[in-house]
CSV table of C-alpha atoms and ligand atoms in Angstrom, one decimal:
chain,number,residue,atom,x,y,z
A,839,TYR,CA,4.8,121.8,36.1
A,840,HIS,CA,7.5,124.2,37.6
A,841,ILE,CA,8.6,123.8,41.3
A,842,GLN,CA,7.0,126.5,43.4
A,843,SER,CA,6.1,127.0,47.1
A,844,VAL,CA,2.3,126.7,48.1
A,845,THR,CA,2.3,130.0,49.9
A,846,GLY,CA,5.1,132.5,51.0
A,847,LEU,CA,8.3,133.2,48.9
A,848,LEU,CA,10.6,131.1,47.1
A,849,ASN,CA,13.7,132.5,45.8
A,850,ASP,CA,17.2,130.8,45.2
A,851,PRO,CA,17.6,126.9,44.0
A,852,ASN,CA,20.0,125.3,46.8
A,853,GLY,CA,21.9,122.1,47.1
A,854,PHE,CA,21.1,121.0,43.8
A,855,VAL,CA,22.7,117.5,43.5
A,856,PHE,CA,22.3,113.8,42.2
A,857,HIS,CA,22.7,111.5,45.4
A,858,ASP,CA,22.0,107.7,45.9
A,859,GLY,CA,20.1,107.5,42.8
A,860,VAL,CA,17.7,110.4,43.4
A,861,TRP,CA,18.1,114.3,42.5
A,862,HIS,CA,17.5,116.5,45.3
A,863,LEU,CA,16.8,120.2,44.8
A,864,PHE,CA,16.2,122.5,47.7
A,865,TYR,CA,15.0,126.2,47.6
A,866,GLN,CA,15.0,129.2,49.8
A,867,TRP,CA,11.7,129.7,51.3
A,868,CYS,CA,9.9,132.1,53.5
A,869,PRO,CA,6.9,130.8,54.6
A,870,TRP,CA,5.7,133.6,56.2
A,871,GLY,CA,4.5,135.8,53.1
A,872,ALA,CA,5.6,137.2,49.8
A,873,VAL,CA,8.8,138.9,51.5
A,874,HIS,CA,12.5,138.2,52.1
A,875,GLY,CA,11.8,137.3,55.7
A,876,LEU,CA,13.0,134.4,57.7
A,877,LYS,CA,14.4,131.8,55.2
A,878,TYR,CA,14.4,127.9,55.4
A,879,TRP,CA,15.5,125.4,52.8
A,880,TYR,CA,12.5,123.6,51.4
A,881,HIS,CA,13.5,120.0,50.1
A,882,THR,CA,12.2,118.5,46.8
A,883,VAL,CA,13.2,115.3,45.0
A,884,SER,CA,13.0,113.6,41.7
A,885,ASP,CA,13.9,110.4,40.0
A,886,ASP,CA,14.3,112.0,36.4
A,887,LEU,CA,14.2,115.8,37.0
A,888,VAL,CA,10.7,116.1,35.3
A,889,ARG,CA,8.6,114.8,38.2
A,890,TRP,CA,9.0,116.3,41.5
A,891,ARG,CA,8.0,115.2,45.1
A,892,ASN,CA,7.6,117.8,48.0
A,893,VAL,CA,9.6,116.2,50.9
A,894,GLY,CA,9.2,119.2,53.5
A,895,VAL,CA,11.2,121.7,55.4
A,896,CYS,CA,14.9,120.7,55.6
A,897,ILE,CA,16.9,123.3,57.2
A,898,ARG,CA,15.2,125.5,59.9
A,899,PRO,CA,16.8,128.8,61.2
A,900,ASP,CA,16.7,127.7,64.9
A,901,THR,CA,19.9,127.9,66.2
A,902,GLU,CA,21.9,131.4,67.4
A,903,TYR,CA,24.1,130.9,64.0
A,904,ASP,CA,21.3,131.0,61.7
A,905,ASN,CA,18.8,133.0,63.8
A,906,LYS,CA,17.9,135.3,60.9
A,907,GLY,CA,17.6,132.8,58.3
A,908,ALA,CA,19.3,129.8,56.7
A,909,TYR,CA,20.5,131.3,53.7
A,910,SER,CA,21.6,129.7,50.2
A,911,GLY,CA,24.3,127.3,49.6
A,912,SER,CA,25.2,123.7,48.1
A,913,ALA,CA,25.6,120.0,48.5
A,914,LEU,CA,28.3,117.4,48.6
A,915,PRO,CA,27.5,113.8,48.3
A,916,LEU,CA,30.2,111.6,49.8
A,917,GLY,CA,29.5,108.1,50.2
A,918,ASP,CA,26.4,107.5,52.1
A,919,ASN,CA,26.5,111.4,53.3
A,920,LEU,CA,24.8,114.1,51.9
A,921,TYR,CA,26.2,117.3,53.3
A,922,LEU,CA,24.7,120.8,52.9
A,923,TYR,CA,26.7,123.7,53.3
A,924,TYR,CA,24.6,127.1,53.9
A,925,THR,CA,25.1,130.6,55.1
A,926,GLY,CA,23.6,131.0,58.8
A,927,ASN,CA,22.5,134.5,58.7
A,928,HIS,CA,23.0,135.5,62.2
A,929,ARG,CA,22.1,139.0,63.6
A,930,ASP,CA,23.0,140.5,67.0
A,931,GLU,CA,20.4,142.1,69.1
A,932,ASP,CA,21.4,145.5,67.6
A,933,TRP,CA,20.7,144.1,64.1
A,934,THR,CA,24.5,143.6,63.2
A,935,ARG,CA,25.0,140.8,60.7
A,936,ARG,CA,27.5,138.4,61.2
A,937,PRO,CA,27.4,135.5,58.7
A,938,TYR,CA,28.4,131.8,59.5
A,939,THR,CA,29.3,129.0,57.0
A,940,CYS,CA,27.3,126.1,58.6
A,941,LEU,CA,27.0,122.4,57.8
A,942,VAL,CA,24.0,119.9,57.7
A,943,ASP,CA,24.5,116.2,57.5
A,944,LEU,CA,21.4,115.1,55.8
A,945,LYS,CA,20.4,111.5,57.2
A,946,ASP,CA,18.6,108.9,55.5
A,947,GLY,CA,17.7,111.5,52.5
A,948,GLY,CA,15.4,113.6,54.9
A,949,THR,CA,16.5,114.5,58.3
A,950,ALA,CA,18.8,117.5,58.8
A,951,VAL,CA,21.6,117.1,61.5
A,952,LYS,CA,23.4,120.4,62.2
A,953,LEU,CA,27.0,120.0,62.9
A,954,PRO,CA,29.1,122.8,64.2
A,955,PRO,CA,29.7,126.0,61.9
A,956,LEU,CA,32.8,125.7,59.6
A,957,PHE,CA,33.9,129.2,60.1
A,958,GLY,CA,32.7,132.6,60.9
A,959,MET,CA,32.7,135.9,59.1
A,960,ASN,CA,36.1,137.1,57.6
A,961,GLU,CA,36.6,140.5,59.3
A,962,ASN,CA,38.8,142.1,56.5
A,963,TYR,CA,35.4,142.3,54.3
A,964,THR,CA,32.1,143.5,54.9
A,965,GLU,CA,29.1,141.7,56.5
A,966,HIS,CA,28.0,140.5,53.1
A,967,GLN,CA,29.6,137.1,52.7
A,968,ARG,CA,27.3,134.2,51.8
A,969,ASP,CA,26.3,131.2,49.6
A,970,PRO,CA,29.0,128.8,50.1
A,971,LYS,CA,29.8,126.6,46.9
A,972,ILE,CA,31.6,123.5,47.9
A,973,ILE,CA,33.9,122.1,45.6
A,974,ARG,CA,36.3,118.8,45.6
A,975,ASN,CA,39.2,119.5,43.8
A,976,GLU,CA,40.0,115.9,42.0
A,977,ARG,CA,43.5,116.9,41.3
A,978,ASN,CA,44.8,117.5,44.9
A,979,GLY,CA,42.0,115.9,46.7
A,980,ARG,CA,41.5,119.1,48.7
A,981,TYR,CA,38.2,120.6,49.5
A,982,TYR,CA,37.3,124.4,48.6
A,983,ILE,CA,34.2,126.6,49.7
A,984,ILE,CA,33.7,129.6,47.5
A,985,ILE,CA,31.9,132.6,49.2
A,986,GLY,CA,30.1,135.6,47.7
A,987,ALA,CA,31.5,138.8,49.2
A,988,GLN,CA,32.1,142.5,49.2
A,989,THR,CA,35.2,144.2,49.9
A,990,LYS,CA,35.6,147.1,52.4
A,991,GLU,CA,35.8,149.4,49.0
A,992,LYS,CA,32.3,147.9,48.2
A,993,LYS,CA,33.5,145.7,45.4
A,994,GLY,CA,32.1,142.5,44.5
A,995,CYS,CA,34.4,139.4,44.9
A,996,CYS,CA,34.8,135.9,45.9
A,997,LEU,CA,36.4,134.3,49.0
A,998,ILE,CA,37.8,130.9,48.9
A,999,TYR,CA,38.4,128.5,52.1
A,1000,SER,CA,40.0,125.1,52.0
A,1001,SER,CA,40.4,122.3,54.0
A,1002,ASP,CA,41.3,118.4,53.6
A,1003,SER,CA,38.1,117.3,55.0
A,1004,PRO,CA,34.6,118.4,54.3
A,1005,THR,CA,33.7,118.8,58.0
A,1006,GLU,CA,36.5,120.5,59.7
A,1007,GLY,CA,39.7,122.1,59.5
A,1008,TRP,CA,38.8,125.1,57.3
A,1009,THR,CA,41.0,128.0,56.8
A,1010,PHE,CA,40.9,131.2,54.6
A,1011,ALA,CA,42.9,130.6,51.5
A,1012,GLY,CA,42.5,134.0,50.0
A,1013,GLN,CA,40.5,136.3,47.6
A,1014,LEU,CA,39.8,134.7,44.1
A,1015,SER,CA,41.5,137.0,41.6
A,1016,VAL,CA,39.6,137.5,38.5
A,1017,PRO,CA,41.6,139.7,36.0
A,1018,GLY,CA,39.8,142.5,34.5
A,1019,PHE,CA,36.9,141.9,36.9
A,1020,GLU,CA,38.1,143.7,40.0
A,1021,ASP,CA,35.5,146.4,39.7
A,1022,PHE,CA,32.3,144.7,38.5
A,1023,GLY,CA,29.3,145.4,41.0
A,1024,ASP,CA,29.5,145.9,44.5
A,1025,MET,CA,28.5,142.4,45.8
A,1026,TRP,CA,28.7,138.7,44.2
A,1027,GLU,CA,26.1,136.7,45.1
A,1028,CYS,CA,25.9,132.8,44.5
A,1029,PRO,CA,29.2,132.1,43.0
A,1030,SER,CA,30.3,128.9,41.7
A,1031,ILE,CA,32.9,127.4,39.6
A,1032,GLU,CA,31.8,124.7,37.2
A,1033,CYS,CA,34.0,122.3,34.9
A,1034,ILE,CA,31.9,121.7,32.0
A,1035,SER,CA,33.5,120.1,28.6
A,1036,GLY,CA,36.8,120.7,29.9
A,1037,TYR,CA,36.3,124.6,30.4
A,1038,ASP,CA,36.2,126.1,33.7
A,1039,VAL,CA,33.0,128.5,34.1
A,1040,LEU,CA,32.7,131.1,36.8
A,1041,ILE,CA,29.1,131.7,37.3
A,1042,PHE,CA,28.0,134.6,39.7
A,1043,CYS,CA,25.6,137.4,40.3
A,1044,PRO,CA,27.0,140.9,40.3
A,1045,GLN,CA,25.0,143.5,42.0
A,1046,HIS,CA,24.0,147.1,41.4
A,1047,LEU,CA,25.7,147.2,37.9
A,1048,THR,CA,24.2,148.6,34.7
A,1049,LEU,CA,24.9,146.4,31.8
A,1050,PRO,CA,23.9,147.3,27.9
A,1051,GLY,CA,20.7,145.6,26.8
A,1052,ARG,CA,19.5,144.9,30.5
A,1053,GLY,CA,16.9,147.7,30.8
A,1054,GLY,CA,16.8,149.1,34.3
A,1055,SER,CA,18.0,145.9,35.9
A,1056,VAL,CA,20.9,146.0,38.0
A,1057,HIS,CA,21.3,142.5,39.4
A,1058,HIS,CA,22.5,140.0,37.0
A,1059,ASN,CA,23.3,136.3,36.6
A,1060,GLY,CA,25.9,135.5,34.4
A,1061,TYR,CA,29.4,134.0,33.8
A,1062,LEU,CA,33.0,134.0,32.5
A,1063,LEU,CA,34.4,131.0,30.4
A,1064,GLY,CA,38.1,130.6,31.4
A,1065,HIS,CA,40.7,128.7,33.5
A,1066,MET,CA,40.8,128.3,37.3
A,1067,ASP,CA,44.1,127.6,38.7
A,1068,TRP,CA,43.7,126.5,42.4
A,1069,ASP,CA,47.5,127.1,43.4
A,1070,THR,CA,47.2,130.6,42.7
A,1071,LEU,CA,43.5,131.1,43.3
A,1072,THR,CA,43.1,132.9,39.9
A,1073,PHE,CA,40.4,132.5,37.2
A,1074,THR,CA,41.5,134.0,34.0
A,1075,PRO,CA,38.7,134.7,31.6
A,1076,ASP,CA,39.5,133.7,28.0
A,1077,ASN,CA,38.2,137.0,27.0
A,1078,THR,CA,36.7,140.1,28.5
A,1079,ARG,CA,33.0,139.1,28.0
A,1080,PHE,CA,30.5,138.6,30.9
A,1081,HIS,CA,27.7,136.5,29.4
A,1082,VAL,CA,24.3,136.8,30.8
A,1083,LEU,CA,22.8,133.5,31.4
A,1084,ASP,CA,19.3,134.5,30.5
A,1085,PHE,CA,17.9,137.2,28.4
A,1086,GLY,CA,14.5,137.4,29.9
A,1087,PHE,CA,13.3,139.4,32.6
A,1088,ASP,CA,13.1,137.1,35.7
A,1089,SER,CA,16.2,135.0,36.2
A,1090,TYR,CA,18.8,135.0,39.3
A,1091,ALA,CA,20.8,132.8,41.5
A,1092,ALA,CA,21.5,129.8,39.0
A,1093,GLU,CA,22.6,126.6,40.4
A,1094,CYS,CA,24.2,123.7,38.7
A,1095,ALA,CA,24.3,120.0,39.5
A,1096,ALA,CA,27.1,117.9,38.0
A,1097,ASN,CA,25.9,115.1,35.8
A,1098,PRO,CA,27.0,111.7,37.4
A,1099,ASP,CA,27.5,110.0,33.9
A,1100,ASP,CA,28.8,112.8,31.7
A,1101,ARG,CA,31.3,115.4,32.4
A,1102,ASN,CA,30.5,117.3,29.4
A,1103,LYS,CA,27.1,118.5,30.4
A,1104,ALA,CA,25.7,119.8,33.8
A,1105,THR,CA,22.1,120.6,34.8
A,1106,LEU,CA,21.3,124.3,35.5
A,1107,VAL,CA,18.1,125.4,37.7
A,1108,ALA,CA,17.5,129.3,38.5
A,1109,TRP,CA,15.1,131.2,40.3
A,1110,MET,CA,12.4,132.7,38.1
A,1111,GLY,CA,12.6,136.1,40.0
A,1112,LEU,CA,14.8,139.1,41.0
A,1113,PRO,CA,15.8,140.6,43.9
A,1114,ASP,CA,14.3,144.0,44.8
A,1115,ALA,CA,11.3,143.2,42.6
A,1116,SER,CA,7.7,142.9,43.3
A,1117,TYR,CA,5.0,140.4,41.6
A,1118,PRO,CA,1.3,140.5,41.0
A,1119,THR,CA,0.9,137.5,43.2
A,1120,ASP,CA,2.3,139.2,46.3
A,1121,GLU,CA,-1.1,140.3,47.1
A,1122,GLU,CA,-2.2,136.7,47.4
A,1123,ASP,CA,1.0,136.0,49.7
A,1124,TRP,CA,3.1,134.1,47.4
A,1125,SER,CA,6.0,134.7,44.9
A,1126,GLY,CA,8.5,132.9,42.8
A,1127,CYS,CA,9.0,129.6,41.1
A,1128,LEU,CA,12.2,127.7,39.8
A,1129,THR,CA,13.0,127.6,35.8
A,1130,LEU,CA,13.1,124.2,34.3
A,1131,PRO,CA,16.2,122.2,34.9
A,1132,ARG,CA,18.4,122.8,31.7
A,1133,GLU,CA,21.0,120.9,30.2
A,1134,LEU,CA,24.2,122.9,30.0
A,1135,ARG,CA,27.0,122.7,27.4
A,1136,VAL,CA,29.9,124.6,26.0
A,1137,ARG,CA,29.4,125.4,22.0
A,1138,ASP,CA,31.2,127.9,20.1
A,1139,HIS,CA,32.8,129.3,23.1
A,1140,ARG,CA,29.5,130.1,25.3
A,1141,LEU,CA,27.2,128.2,27.3
A,1142,ILE,CA,24.4,126.5,25.9
A,1143,GLN,CA,20.9,125.7,27.7
A,1144,GLN,CA,18.6,123.4,26.4
A,1145,PRO,CA,15.4,121.9,28.0
A,1146,LEU,CA,16.0,118.1,29.1
A,1147,ASP,CA,14.8,115.3,26.6
A,1148,GLU,CA,13.0,113.9,29.6
A,1149,LEU,CA,10.6,116.9,29.6
A,1150,ARG,CA,8.9,115.6,26.2
A,1151,ALA,CA,7.2,113.0,28.8
A,1152,LEU,CA,4.9,115.8,30.0
A,1153,ARG,CA,3.4,116.3,26.5
A,1154,GLY,CA,-0.5,115.8,26.6
A,1155,LYS,CA,-2.9,116.4,23.8
A,1156,LYS,CA,-1.4,118.0,20.6
A,1157,ILE,CA,-3.3,121.1,19.6
A,1158,ASP,CA,-4.0,121.6,15.8
A,1159,LEU,CA,-3.9,125.2,15.0
A,1160,GLU,CA,-5.8,124.7,11.9
A,1161,PHE,CA,-8.9,124.6,14.2
A,1162,THR,CA,-8.2,126.9,16.9
A,1163,ASP,CA,-6.2,130.3,17.8
A,1164,ILE,CA,-7.0,129.8,21.4
A,1165,LEU,CA,-3.4,129.3,23.5
A,1166,PRO,CA,-3.9,126.5,26.2
A,1167,ARG,CA,-2.9,128.0,29.4
A,1168,VAL,CA,-0.2,125.4,30.1
A,1169,CYS,CA,1.7,124.4,27.0
A,1170,GLU,CA,4.7,123.8,24.8
A,1171,MET,CA,5.4,125.2,21.5
A,1172,GLU,CA,7.9,124.1,19.1
A,1173,LEU,CA,8.6,126.6,15.9
A,1174,ILE,CA,10.6,126.0,12.9
A,1175,SER,CA,11.2,129.3,11.0
A,1176,ARG,CA,11.3,129.2,7.2
A,1177,GLY,CA,13.3,132.3,7.1
A,1178,GLY,CA,12.2,136.2,7.2
A,1179,ASP,CA,10.6,138.1,9.9
A,1180,LEU,CA,8.6,136.7,12.4
A,1181,THR,CA,6.0,137.7,15.2
A,1182,LEU,CA,4.2,136.0,17.7
A,1183,GLN,CA,1.6,137.4,20.0
A,1184,LEU,CA,0.9,135.1,23.0
A,1185,PHE,CA,-2.1,135.7,25.1
A,1186,ALA,CA,-3.5,138.6,22.9
A,1187,ASP,CA,-7.0,140.1,23.5
A,1188,ALA,CA,-9.8,138.6,21.3
A,1189,ASP,CA,-9.2,141.6,18.8
A,1190,GLY,CA,-5.8,140.6,18.4
A,1191,SER,CA,-4.1,143.3,20.0
A,1192,GLY,CA,-1.7,143.1,23.0
A,1193,GLY,CA,-0.3,139.9,24.6
A,1194,MET,CA,3.3,139.0,25.0
A,1195,THR,CA,5.2,139.7,21.7
A,1196,ILE,CA,8.2,137.7,20.4
A,1197,GLY,CA,9.5,139.5,17.2
A,1198,TYR,CA,12.3,138.5,15.0
A,1199,ASP,CA,13.4,141.2,12.8
A,1200,ASP,CA,15.6,139.6,9.9
A,1201,SER,CA,17.4,142.7,8.6
A,1202,ALA,CA,18.5,143.7,12.0
A,1203,ARG,CA,19.2,139.9,13.0
A,1204,GLU,CA,17.8,140.3,16.3
A,1205,ILE,CA,15.0,138.9,18.4
A,1206,THR,CA,12.8,141.1,20.9
A,1207,VAL,CA,10.7,139.8,23.6
A,1208,ASP,CA,8.1,142.4,24.9
A,1209,ARG,CA,5.7,142.0,27.8
A,1210,SER,CA,4.3,145.5,27.9
A,1211,GLY,CA,1.1,144.1,25.9
A,1212,LEU,CA,-0.1,142.1,28.7
A,1213,ARG,CA,-2.8,143.7,30.9
A,1214,ARG,CA,-1.1,142.7,34.2
A,1215,ARG,CA,2.2,144.9,34.0
A,1216,PHE,CA,4.8,144.8,36.8
A,1217,ASN,CA,8.3,145.8,37.3
A,1218,VAL,CA,8.0,148.2,34.5
A,1219,GLU,CA,10.8,150.4,35.8
A,1220,GLN,CA,13.3,147.6,34.8
A,1221,GLY,CA,12.1,147.6,31.2
A,1222,GLU,CA,9.5,145.5,29.3
A,1223,ARG,CA,11.6,144.6,26.3
A,1224,ARG,CA,14.7,142.6,26.0
A,1225,THR,CA,16.5,142.2,22.8
A,1226,ARG,CA,19.3,139.8,21.7
A,1227,PRO,CA,21.3,139.7,18.3
A,1228,LEU,CA,21.1,136.6,16.2
A,1229,PRO,CA,23.9,136.8,13.8
A,1230,LYS,CA,22.8,133.7,12.1
A,1231,GLY,CA,19.2,134.2,12.2
A,1232,LEU,CA,16.2,132.5,13.8
A,1233,PHE,CA,15.4,128.8,12.9
A,1234,HIS,CA,14.1,127.2,16.0
A,1235,LEU,CA,12.0,128.1,19.3
A,1236,ARG,CA,11.0,126.0,21.9
A,1237,ILE,CA,8.3,127.8,24.3
A,1238,PHE,CA,7.4,126.3,27.6
A,1239,ILE,CA,4.4,128.1,29.2
A,1240,ASP,CA,3.0,127.5,32.6
A,1241,ARG,CA,0.4,129.4,34.6
A,1242,SER,CA,2.8,132.3,35.7
A,1243,SER,CA,5.9,131.7,33.4
A,1244,ILE,CA,7.3,131.3,29.9
A,1245,GLU,CA,10.7,130.1,29.1
A,1246,ILE,CA,11.9,130.7,25.3
A,1247,PHE,CA,14.9,128.5,24.0
A,1248,VAL,CA,16.1,130.1,21.1
A,1249,ASN,CA,17.9,128.2,18.3
A,1250,ASP,CA,18.6,125.0,20.1
A,1251,GLY,CA,19.6,126.6,23.4
A,1252,ASP,CA,21.9,129.5,21.8
A,1253,ALA,CA,19.9,131.7,24.0
A,1254,VAL,CA,17.2,131.6,26.7
A,1255,PHE,CA,14.4,134.1,27.9
A,1256,SER,CA,12.9,133.4,31.3
A,1257,SER,CA,10.0,135.6,32.2
A,1258,ARG,CA,6.8,135.5,34.7
A,1259,ILE,CA,3.9,136.2,33.1
A,1260,PHE,CA,0.2,136.7,34.5
A,1261,PRO,CA,-2.4,136.5,31.5
A,1262,THR,CA,-5.8,137.5,32.8
A,1263,VAL,CA,-9.2,135.7,31.8
A,1264,GLY,CA,-9.6,137.0,28.2
A,1265,GLU,CA,-6.2,137.1,27.3
A,1266,GLU,CA,-5.9,133.7,25.3
A,1267,LYS,CA,-5.3,134.5,21.6
A,1268,LEU,CA,-2.1,133.3,19.6
A,1269,VAL,CA,-1.4,135.5,16.5
A,1270,VAL,CA,1.4,134.5,14.1
A,1271,ARG,CA,2.8,136.5,11.3
A,1272,GLY,CA,5.8,135.0,9.3
A,1273,ASP,CA,6.7,131.8,7.5
A,1274,ALA,CA,6.8,129.0,10.3
A,1275,SER,CA,5.7,125.6,11.1
A,1276,ILE,CA,4.4,125.3,14.5
A,1277,HIS,CA,3.6,122.3,17.0
A,1278,LEU,CA,1.7,122.9,20.2
A,1279,TRP,CA,1.0,120.4,23.0
A,1280,GLU,CA,-0.7,120.6,26.2
A,1281,LEU,CA,1.5,119.9,29.1
A,1282,ASN,CA,0.9,117.7,32.2
A,1283,ARG,CA,1.5,118.3,35.8
A,1284,ALA,CA,4.9,117.5,37.0
A,1285,VAL,CA,4.8,118.3,40.8
A,1286,GLU,CA,2.8,116.4,43.4
A,1287,GLU,CA,0.3,118.4,44.9
A,1288,SER,CA,0.9,117.6,48.4
A,1289,PHE,CA,2.9,120.0,50.5
A,1290,ALA,CA,4.6,118.6,53.6
B,606,FRU,C1,20.3,135.6,46.4
B,606,FRU,C2,20.2,135.6,47.9
B,606,FRU,C3,21.4,135.2,48.4
B,606,FRU,C4,21.1,134.8,50.0
B,606,FRU,C5,19.6,134.4,49.6
B,606,FRU,C6,18.7,134.8,51.0
B,606,FRU,O1,18.9,136.0,45.9
B,606,FRU,O2,20.3,137.1,48.4
B,606,FRU,O3,22.7,135.9,48.5
B,606,FRU,O4,21.7,133.7,50.6
B,606,FRU,O5,19.2,135.0,48.6
B,606,FRU,O6,17.5,134.3,50.7
């Protein structure tokens, strides 16, 4: 029930937007194998954010500007028009990269018409300039594009361009100032500024940065809450904390869609994968899937991510755990804790050993997810355990398991752990230790099989 490609590599979600009564969600796709090769935009649509239809390839790397890939970007719905902004990853014959910010007008919900690029590379920064996020500022009526970039001193940053028109007249406005974050990774990918519940949220992916609690991972996806001043191009964080969006092993390049009816929430989708990582399916020439869309709100000065209510529509047969300890391969679990320590082993061996362990230690007040017990191990050097403090204890878990992934929502969206997992035949047992009530459902398919 997750969006994934039938073959090749899927990475970032792109252009996630509600337009003309339909949700559009594109993804970065390399059709040629499980490698970060030539990238296309693949197009999917949905009426309810639960059931998805594959529309087909949308943006092809078929011009000089995008000759080495149609890289990530975003969408702007404007009247009948749906504009897609993306990075044309151009390389010269000597392999020098010169990125362009490109524009597509999506006609009749499906046909991509390329318009002239909006601007080229900024010579005062390195070649790493990409992932345009289009924003309309409702206060001054201007349009802004935020670009992820790298200074010549190899520091991650954002560049801002602005115009009165979405399709022409774009000029460089300046580098975004983010006090306290001048030296935070060497490149910021997929930046965005969202306005949720009256807060401004700067979401981005700092690269080559070591963060406490993130094992050997050096690429992160996180956010700062604060205030954006578009006149001075300054994002002032409310405090100095960079929050990671997801505490699991595989999550990156999140993209948000504004909610058409309610400004207090947005919807977030991320790539369930990481750059510079390999996955067991690589040998089958495919890799990657998207996370479930999640409802995003601000609570207690942090982002809260919850599975959409509509996902309940996928529930199939209810499993009674009095009669079985076999975990269905595709399922949803809801757990209400009655307090104390708790251990869950998912996809354990028949003798009760191994599996993926979710453990809550009540005296330490922290939850740990450990995938080292599964037979098929991967990205081991990035660490196989992730821990997150739960100062108020553990009271609720909602877990979505698909054939190669797991998403664990802790305490009503307080924290999420997203991970790829690849249990093998024979790894199927559920072991529960602790005092909790558990509900379990099989889940139905939500993505049409046909692949255009
Ligand atoms: C992030 C990213 C983007 C780039 C895209 C290429 O995962 O590296 O910066 O546009 O992937 O597929």
